[in-house]
CSV table of C-alpha atoms and ligand atoms in Angstrom, one decimal:
chain,number,residue,atom,x,y,z
A,14,MET,CA,76.9,78.3,54.1
A,15,ILE,CA,80.2,79.7,55.2
A,16,LYS,CA,79.2,78.8,58.8
A,17,HIS,CA,78.0,75.3,57.7
A,18,LEU,CA,81.9,74.4,56.0
A,19,PHE,CA,83.8,75.8,58.4
A,20,PHE,CA,81.7,73.8,60.8
A,21,ASN,CA,81.9,70.1,59.1
A,22,ALA,CA,86.1,71.1,58.8
A,23,LEU,CA,86.0,71.4,62.6
A,24,LEU,CA,83.9,68.3,62.7
A,25,ALA,CA,86.4,66.4,60.7
A,26,LEU,CA,89.4,67.2,62.3
A,27,LEU,CA,88.2,66.2,65.5
A,28,PRO,CA,89.7,62.6,65.4
A,29,PHE,CA,92.6,63.7,64.4
A,30,ILE,CA,93.0,66.5,67.0
A,31,GLY,CA,92.4,63.2,70.0
A,32,PHE,CA,89.2,64.1,70.4
A,33,SER,CA,86.9,61.2,71.8
A,34,GLN,CA,83.3,61.7,72.4
A,35,THR,CA,81.5,58.4,73.8
A,36,PHE,CA,81.3,56.2,70.6
A,37,GLY,CA,79.6,52.3,70.5
A,38,ILE,CA,77.6,50.7,68.2
A,39,VAL,CA,75.4,47.6,68.8
A,40,ILE,CA,73.8,45.0,66.1
A,41,HIS,CA,71.2,41.3,66.2
A,42,GLY,CA,71.2,38.7,64.0
A,43,GLY,CA,68.0,37.5,64.5
A,44,ALA,CA,65.1,36.5,67.2
A,45,GLY,CA,63.7,33.4,68.1
A,46,ASN,CA,62.7,30.2,70.1
A,47,GLY,CA,64.8,28.5,67.5
A,48,ILE,CA,68.4,30.6,68.8
A,49,SER,CA,68.2,28.3,72.1
A,50,PRO,CA,70.8,25.3,72.8
A,51,GLU,CA,68.4,22.2,72.1
A,52,TYR,CA,68.4,23.8,68.3
A,53,LEU,CA,71.2,25.2,67.6
A,54,SER,CA,74.5,22.7,67.6
A,55,GLU,CA,78.2,23.8,68.8
A,56,GLU,CA,79.4,23.8,66.2
A,57,ARG,CA,76.8,25.8,64.4
A,58,SER,CA,76.7,28.4,67.7
A,59,LYS,CA,79.9,28.9,67.3
A,60,ALA,CA,79.7,29.9,63.6
A,61,TYR,CA,77.3,32.3,65.5
A,62,GLU,CA,79.4,33.2,67.5
A,63,SER,CA,82.2,34.2,65.4
A,64,ALA,CA,80.1,36.0,62.8
A,65,LEU,CA,78.7,37.9,65.5
A,66,ASP,CA,82.1,38.5,66.7
A,67,ARG,CA,84.0,40.0,63.5
A,68,ALA,CA,81.0,42.0,62.7
A,69,ILE,CA,80.8,44.0,65.7
A,70,ARG,CA,84.7,44.4,65.8
A,71,PHE,CA,84.3,45.5,62.0
A,72,GLY,CA,82.3,48.3,62.6
A,73,TYR,CA,83.9,49.6,66.1
A,74,SER,CA,87.3,49.5,64.3
A,75,LEU,CA,85.4,51.6,61.2
A,76,LEU,CA,84.2,54.1,64.7
A,77,GLU,CA,87.5,55.0,66.5
A,78,ASP,CA,88.7,55.8,62.5
A,79,GLY,CA,86.1,58.4,62.8
A,80,MET,CA,83.6,56.8,60.0
A,81,ASP,CA,80.1,58.3,60.6
A,82,ALA,CA,77.3,56.8,61.5
A,83,VAL,CA,75.9,56.0,58.9
A,84,SER,CA,78.4,54.5,56.7
A,85,VAL,CA,78.9,52.2,59.9
A,86,VAL,CA,75.0,51.2,59.9
A,87,GLU,CA,76.0,50.6,56.3
A,88,ALA,CA,78.8,49.2,56.0
A,89,VAL,CA,78.4,46.2,58.7
A,90,ILE,CA,74.8,45.2,57.5
A,91,VAL,CA,76.2,45.0,53.9
A,92,GLU,CA,78.8,42.7,55.7
A,93,LEU,CA,75.9,40.3,57.3
A,94,GLU,CA,74.1,40.8,54.8
A,95,ASN,CA,77.3,38.9,52.2
A,96,ASN,CA,77.4,36.3,55.1
A,97,SER,CA,74.1,33.2,54.8
A,98,LEU,CA,73.9,32.5,58.7
A,99,PHE,CA,72.0,35.9,58.2
A,100,ASN,CA,67.8,35.7,57.3
A,101,ALA,CA,69.5,39.3,54.4
A,102,GLY,CA,71.6,39.4,51.7
A,103,PHE,CA,72.2,36.5,50.1
A,104,GLY,CA,70.5,34.1,52.6
A,105,ALA,CA,67.7,35.3,52.8
A,106,VAL,CA,64.4,32.6,53.1
A,107,ALA,CA,62.1,32.2,50.4
A,108,ASN,CA,58.3,32.6,50.5
A,109,ALA,CA,56.1,30.4,50.1
A,110,ASN,CA,55.8,30.8,45.9
A,111,ASN,CA,59.9,29.8,46.7
A,112,GLU,CA,61.1,33.3,45.7
A,113,VAL,CA,63.0,35.8,47.9
A,114,PHE,CA,62.4,39.5,48.4
A,115,HIS,CA,64.6,42.2,50.7
A,116,ASP,CA,63.2,44.2,52.7
A,117,ALA,CA,66.1,47.0,54.2
A,118,SER,CA,65.5,50.5,55.3
A,119,ILE,CA,68.8,53.5,57.2
A,120,MET,CA,67.7,56.3,58.7
A,121,ARG,CA,70.1,58.8,60.2
A,122,GLY,CA,69.1,60.8,63.4
A,123,SER,CA,71.0,64.4,63.0
A,124,ASP,CA,67.9,65.2,60.4
A,125,LEU,CA,65.5,62.3,60.2
A,126,ASN,CA,66.0,61.1,57.2
A,127,ALA,CA,66.4,57.7,55.9
A,128,GLY,CA,65.3,55.5,52.8
A,129,ALA,CA,63.7,52.0,52.6
A,130,VAL,CA,63.3,49.4,49.8
A,131,ALA,CA,60.8,46.7,50.2
A,132,ASN,CA,59.9,43.6,48.9
A,133,VAL,CA,62.6,44.2,46.4
A,134,PHE,CA,65.3,40.6,44.9
A,135,GLY,CA,67.2,42.7,42.1
A,136,PRO,CA,70.4,45.4,44.9
A,137,LYS,CA,73.2,42.4,46.0
A,138,ASN,CA,72.7,44.4,48.7
A,139,PRO,CA,69.4,45.8,50.0
A,140,ILE,CA,70.4,48.2,52.5
A,141,ARG,CA,73.0,50.2,49.4
A,142,ALA,CA,69.8,50.6,47.8
A,143,ALA,CA,68.3,52.0,51.2
A,144,LEU,CA,70.6,54.0,51.2
A,145,ALA,CA,70.4,55.4,47.8
A,146,VAL,CA,67.3,55.8,48.8
A,147,MET,CA,67.9,58.0,51.4
A,148,ASP,CA,70.7,59.7,49.5
A,149,GLN,CA,69.5,60.0,45.9
A,150,SER,CA,65.6,60.5,45.8
A,151,LYS,CA,63.5,62.6,47.5
A,152,HIS,CA,61.3,59.7,48.7
A,153,VAL,CA,61.8,57.7,52.0
A,154,MET,CA,60.6,54.1,50.5
A,155,LEU,CA,60.4,52.5,46.8
A,156,THR,CA,58.9,48.9,47.1
A,157,ASP,CA,58.9,46.2,44.3
A,158,ARG,CA,59.8,46.6,40.3
A,159,GLY,CA,59.9,50.6,40.7
A,160,ALA,CA,62.5,50.0,43.9
A,161,GLU,CA,65.0,47.1,41.3
A,162,VAL,CA,65.0,49.5,38.6
A,163,PHE,CA,65.9,52.8,40.3
A,164,ALA,CA,68.6,50.5,42.8
A,165,ALA,CA,70.0,49.1,38.7
A,166,SER,CA,70.0,53.4,38.5
A,167,GLN,CA,72.8,53.8,41.0
A,168,ASN,CA,75.4,51.7,39.8
A,169,LEU,CA,74.6,49.4,41.9
A,170,ILE,CA,75.3,45.2,42.0
A,171,MET,CA,72.7,43.2,40.6
A,172,LEU,CA,71.6,40.5,41.4
A,173,THR,CA,70.5,38.1,37.8
A,174,GLU,CA,67.7,36.3,37.3
A,175,ALA,CA,70.4,33.6,37.5
A,176,ASP,CA,71.3,33.9,40.5
A,177,LYS,CA,68.2,33.5,42.0
A,178,GLU,CA,68.6,29.8,41.6
A,179,THR,CA,71.6,30.0,43.8
A,180,TYR,CA,69.2,31.8,46.7
A,181,ILE,CA,67.0,29.9,46.7
A,182,GLN,CA,70.0,27.1,47.5
A,183,ALA,CA,71.7,28.9,50.7
A,184,ALA,CA,67.8,29.6,51.7
A,185,PRO,CA,67.1,27.0,54.4
A,186,LYS,CA,64.5,24.6,55.2
A,187,PRO,CA,61.7,26.9,57.1
A,188,LYS,CA,61.9,23.7,60.2
A,189,LEU,CA,65.6,24.1,60.0
A,190,SER,CA,65.9,28.1,59.9
A,191,LYS,CA,67.6,29.3,63.3
A,192,LYS,CA,68.5,32.3,61.0
A,193,GLY,CA,67.3,35.9,61.7
A,194,THR,CA,66.7,39.5,60.1
A,195,VAL,CA,70.0,41.9,60.8
A,196,GLY,CA,69.9,45.2,62.2
A,197,CYS,CA,72.6,47.4,63.4
A,198,VAL,CA,72.8,51.2,65.3
A,199,VAL,CA,75.0,53.4,65.7
A,200,LEU,CA,76.7,56.5,68.2
A,201,ASP,CA,79.7,57.6,65.7
A,202,MET,CA,82.4,60.0,67.7
A,203,TYR,CA,80.8,63.4,66.6
A,204,GLY,CA,78.0,62.6,68.3
A,205,ASN,CA,74.7,61.4,65.6
A,206,LEU,CA,73.1,58.6,65.5
A,207,ALA,CA,72.1,56.0,62.8
A,208,ALA,CA,70.1,52.3,62.7
A,209,GLY,CA,69.3,50.0,60.0
A,210,THR,CA,67.7,46.9,59.3
A,211,SER,CA,67.8,44.0,56.7
A,212,THR,CA,66.1,41.2,55.7
A,213,GLY,CA,64.1,38.1,54.1
A,214,GLY,CA,60.9,38.8,55.6
A,215,THR,CA,59.2,35.9,57.6
A,216,SER,CA,59.8,32.6,55.8
A,217,LYS,CA,56.7,31.2,53.9
A,218,LYS,CA,55.6,35.4,53.9
A,219,LEU,CA,52.5,35.4,51.0
A,220,PRO,CA,54.2,37.3,48.1
A,221,GLY,CA,53.8,40.9,48.0
A,222,ARG,CA,54.2,40.6,52.3
A,223,VAL,CA,56.8,43.4,53.8
A,224,GLY,CA,57.5,43.4,57.3
A,225,ASP,CA,58.3,45.9,59.8
A,226,SER,CA,62.5,46.1,58.7
A,227,PRO,CA,61.3,48.5,56.0
A,228,ILE,CA,59.1,50.5,58.1
A,229,ILE,CA,60.0,53.6,59.2
A,230,GLY,CA,59.3,53.8,62.8
A,231,ALA,CA,58.4,50.2,62.7
A,232,GLY,CA,62.0,48.1,62.2
A,233,THR,CA,64.3,51.6,62.2
A,234,TRP,CA,64.1,54.8,63.5
A,235,ALA,CA,66.9,57.2,64.8
A,236,ASP,CA,66.4,60.1,66.6
A,237,ASN,CA,69.6,62.5,67.0
A,238,ARG,CA,67.1,63.0,70.9
A,239,SER,CA,67.2,60.3,72.3
A,240,CYS,CA,67.9,57.2,70.6
A,241,ALA,CA,68.2,54.6,67.2
A,242,VAL,CA,66.8,51.0,67.6
A,243,SER,CA,66.5,48.5,65.4
A,244,ALA,CA,64.2,45.9,65.3
A,245,THR,CA,63.3,42.0,65.1
A,246,GLY,CA,61.0,39.6,65.3
A,247,ASP,CA,56.8,38.9,63.9
A,248,GLY,CA,57.0,41.7,61.5
A,249,GLU,CA,53.5,42.2,62.1
A,250,TYR,CA,53.6,43.4,66.0
A,251,PHE,CA,56.0,45.2,65.3
A,252,ILE,CA,54.2,48.3,62.9
A,253,ARG,CA,50.6,47.8,64.8
A,254,SER,CA,52.8,48.7,68.0
A,255,GLY,CA,55.2,51.8,66.9
A,256,ALA,CA,57.9,49.7,67.9
A,257,ALA,CA,61.3,50.8,67.4
A,258,GLN,CA,60.1,54.8,67.1
A,259,TYR,CA,57.7,54.1,70.8
A,260,VAL,CA,61.3,53.7,71.7
A,261,GLY,CA,62.6,57.3,70.5
A,262,SER,CA,59.1,58.4,71.9
A,263,SER,CA,59.3,57.3,75.4
A,264,MET,CA,63.3,58.4,75.8
A,265,ARG,CA,61.6,61.9,74.9
A,266,MET,CA,58.8,61.9,76.5
A,267,LEU,CA,58.9,60.0,78.9
A,268,SER,CA,62.4,60.4,80.3
A,269,LEU,CA,63.0,57.0,80.5
A,270,ASP,CA,66.0,55.1,80.0
A,271,ILE,CA,66.9,53.1,77.3
A,272,GLN,CA,66.7,50.0,78.9
A,273,THR,CA,63.5,51.0,80.0
A,274,SER,CA,62.0,52.4,77.6
A,275,LEU,CA,62.9,49.3,74.9
A,276,GLU,CA,61.6,47.1,77.4
A,277,SER,CA,58.7,48.7,77.3
A,278,SER,CA,58.5,48.4,73.5
A,279,ILE,CA,58.7,44.5,74.0
A,280,ALA,CA,55.6,44.3,76.0
A,281,GLU,CA,53.7,46.4,73.8
A,282,VAL,CA,54.4,43.9,71.3
A,283,ALA,CA,54.1,40.4,73.3
A,284,GLU,CA,50.5,42.3,74.2
A,285,LEU,CA,49.1,42.4,71.3
A,286,GLY,CA,50.8,38.6,70.4
A,287,GLY,CA,54.1,39.2,69.1
A,288,GLU,CA,57.5,38.1,69.5
A,289,GLY,CA,60.3,39.1,68.5
A,290,GLY,CA,63.4,41.5,70.3
A,291,LEU,CA,64.6,45.3,70.0
A,292,ILE,CA,68.1,46.4,70.2
A,293,GLY,CA,69.5,50.1,71.2
A,294,ILE,CA,71.6,53.2,71.8
A,295,ASP,CA,70.8,56.5,72.8
A,296,LYS,CA,72.7,60.1,72.5
A,297,ASP,CA,74.7,58.9,75.5
A,298,GLY,CA,76.3,56.3,74.2
A,299,ASN,CA,74.3,53.5,76.7
A,300,ILE,CA,73.5,50.3,75.0
A,301,GLY,CA,70.6,47.5,75.4
A,302,TRP,CA,68.9,44.9,74.6
A,303,ASP,CA,65.4,43.2,75.5
A,304,PHE,CA,63.5,40.6,73.4
A,305,ASN,CA,61.1,38.4,74.5
A,306,THR,CA,61.9,35.2,72.3
A,307,LYS,CA,64.6,32.7,74.0
A,308,GLY,CA,67.8,33.9,71.9
A,309,MET,CA,68.7,36.7,69.9
A,310,PHE,CA,72.4,37.1,68.0
A,311,ARG,CA,73.6,40.3,69.2
A,312,ALA,CA,76.6,42.0,70.1
A,313,ALA,CA,77.9,46.2,71.0
A,314,HIS,CA,80.6,47.5,71.8
A,315,ALA,CA,81.9,51.2,73.2
A,316,SER,CA,84.6,53.1,73.9
A,317,TYR,CA,84.1,52.6,77.6
A,318,MET,CA,84.4,49.2,76.9
A,319,SER,CA,87.1,47.3,77.1
A,320,LYS,CA,86.1,44.4,74.3
A,321,PRO,CA,82.9,43.6,73.1
A,322,ILE,CA,79.7,41.2,74.4
A,323,VAL,CA,78.6,38.1,72.3
A,324,GLU,CA,75.5,37.4,73.3
A,325,MET,CA,72.9,34.3,71.7
A,326,TYR,CA,70.9,32.9,74.6
A,327,GLY,CA,68.8,33.7,77.5
A,328,LYS,CA,69.1,37.1,78.0
B,17,LIG,N1,61.1,41.2,61.5
B,17,LIG,C1,61.1,40.8,60.0
B,17,LIG,C2,59.9,40.6,60.0
B,17,LIG,O1,59.1,40.2,60.0
B,17,LIG,C3,62.1,39.1,60.3
B,17,LIG,C4,62.3,39.0,61.1
B,17,LIG,O2,62.8,39.7,62.2
B,17,LIG,O3,62.3,37.3,62.1
B,17,LIG,O4,59.9,40.8,57.9
């Protein structure tokens, strides 16, 4: 116990004594064939670019200040959930009944603990509900009403019935939808990895449908021994191939690098007929992404880079 306290105190001191292990962050705001200049107006693409740029700089500044990986993932995803440009939180798309339900998950690489909520409407920021499940319950996933009751018990900001209407108004008509799920993967300066993903799911989904985003191993994965990964795309295929965990396993068992592992996982998804993308960061701070759609909203920054990368189209 004393050894543990001493170790934690030492970790807390690291940023103040100029300790600078490599750290970094990668985010995505969804992948799809609608993310291409033929579908996105210049104005809308600028809006995405600046939202991604803001979020990546925000996350990076928290890392520079010494914040831990899980807290950075939470803070960045909250920022993206509050932006109606993305299909998560406030901007979540509606299901076939014109209702909005969220899926979210978060995972900590140091102990492989994780939390998730699926098919919930209530917590203003679903990623916070997922974090509460990880930190304040002995479970990994809560769904539907049970998740809502639990979130309310954790003093999270809850939406009211009246808010539902506002959410439906904010939800785009499917044909015009160029929005995407949001995800964030982080390596902090203490060598800890974390990953999180949040979404409204696929538009016009059947009521009760749960995608890959809240499923640990499919949409989200973090393991300090390998990497942190977040997925976006046709969730059913990412579930069937175990896409996020596949990347970690490729690194650990086959000694593949992060980029090759991400590409190999996307190839599996594609082989099944699915489309989408993955972002990742490994335990040494190497970053990567891959997708088999026309575009993916994405950004990255790391302590060895002079400025963030923000990209949307092509590879
Ligand atoms: N993967 C999400 C889902 O299937 C959707 C997306 O990423 O766009 O729910």
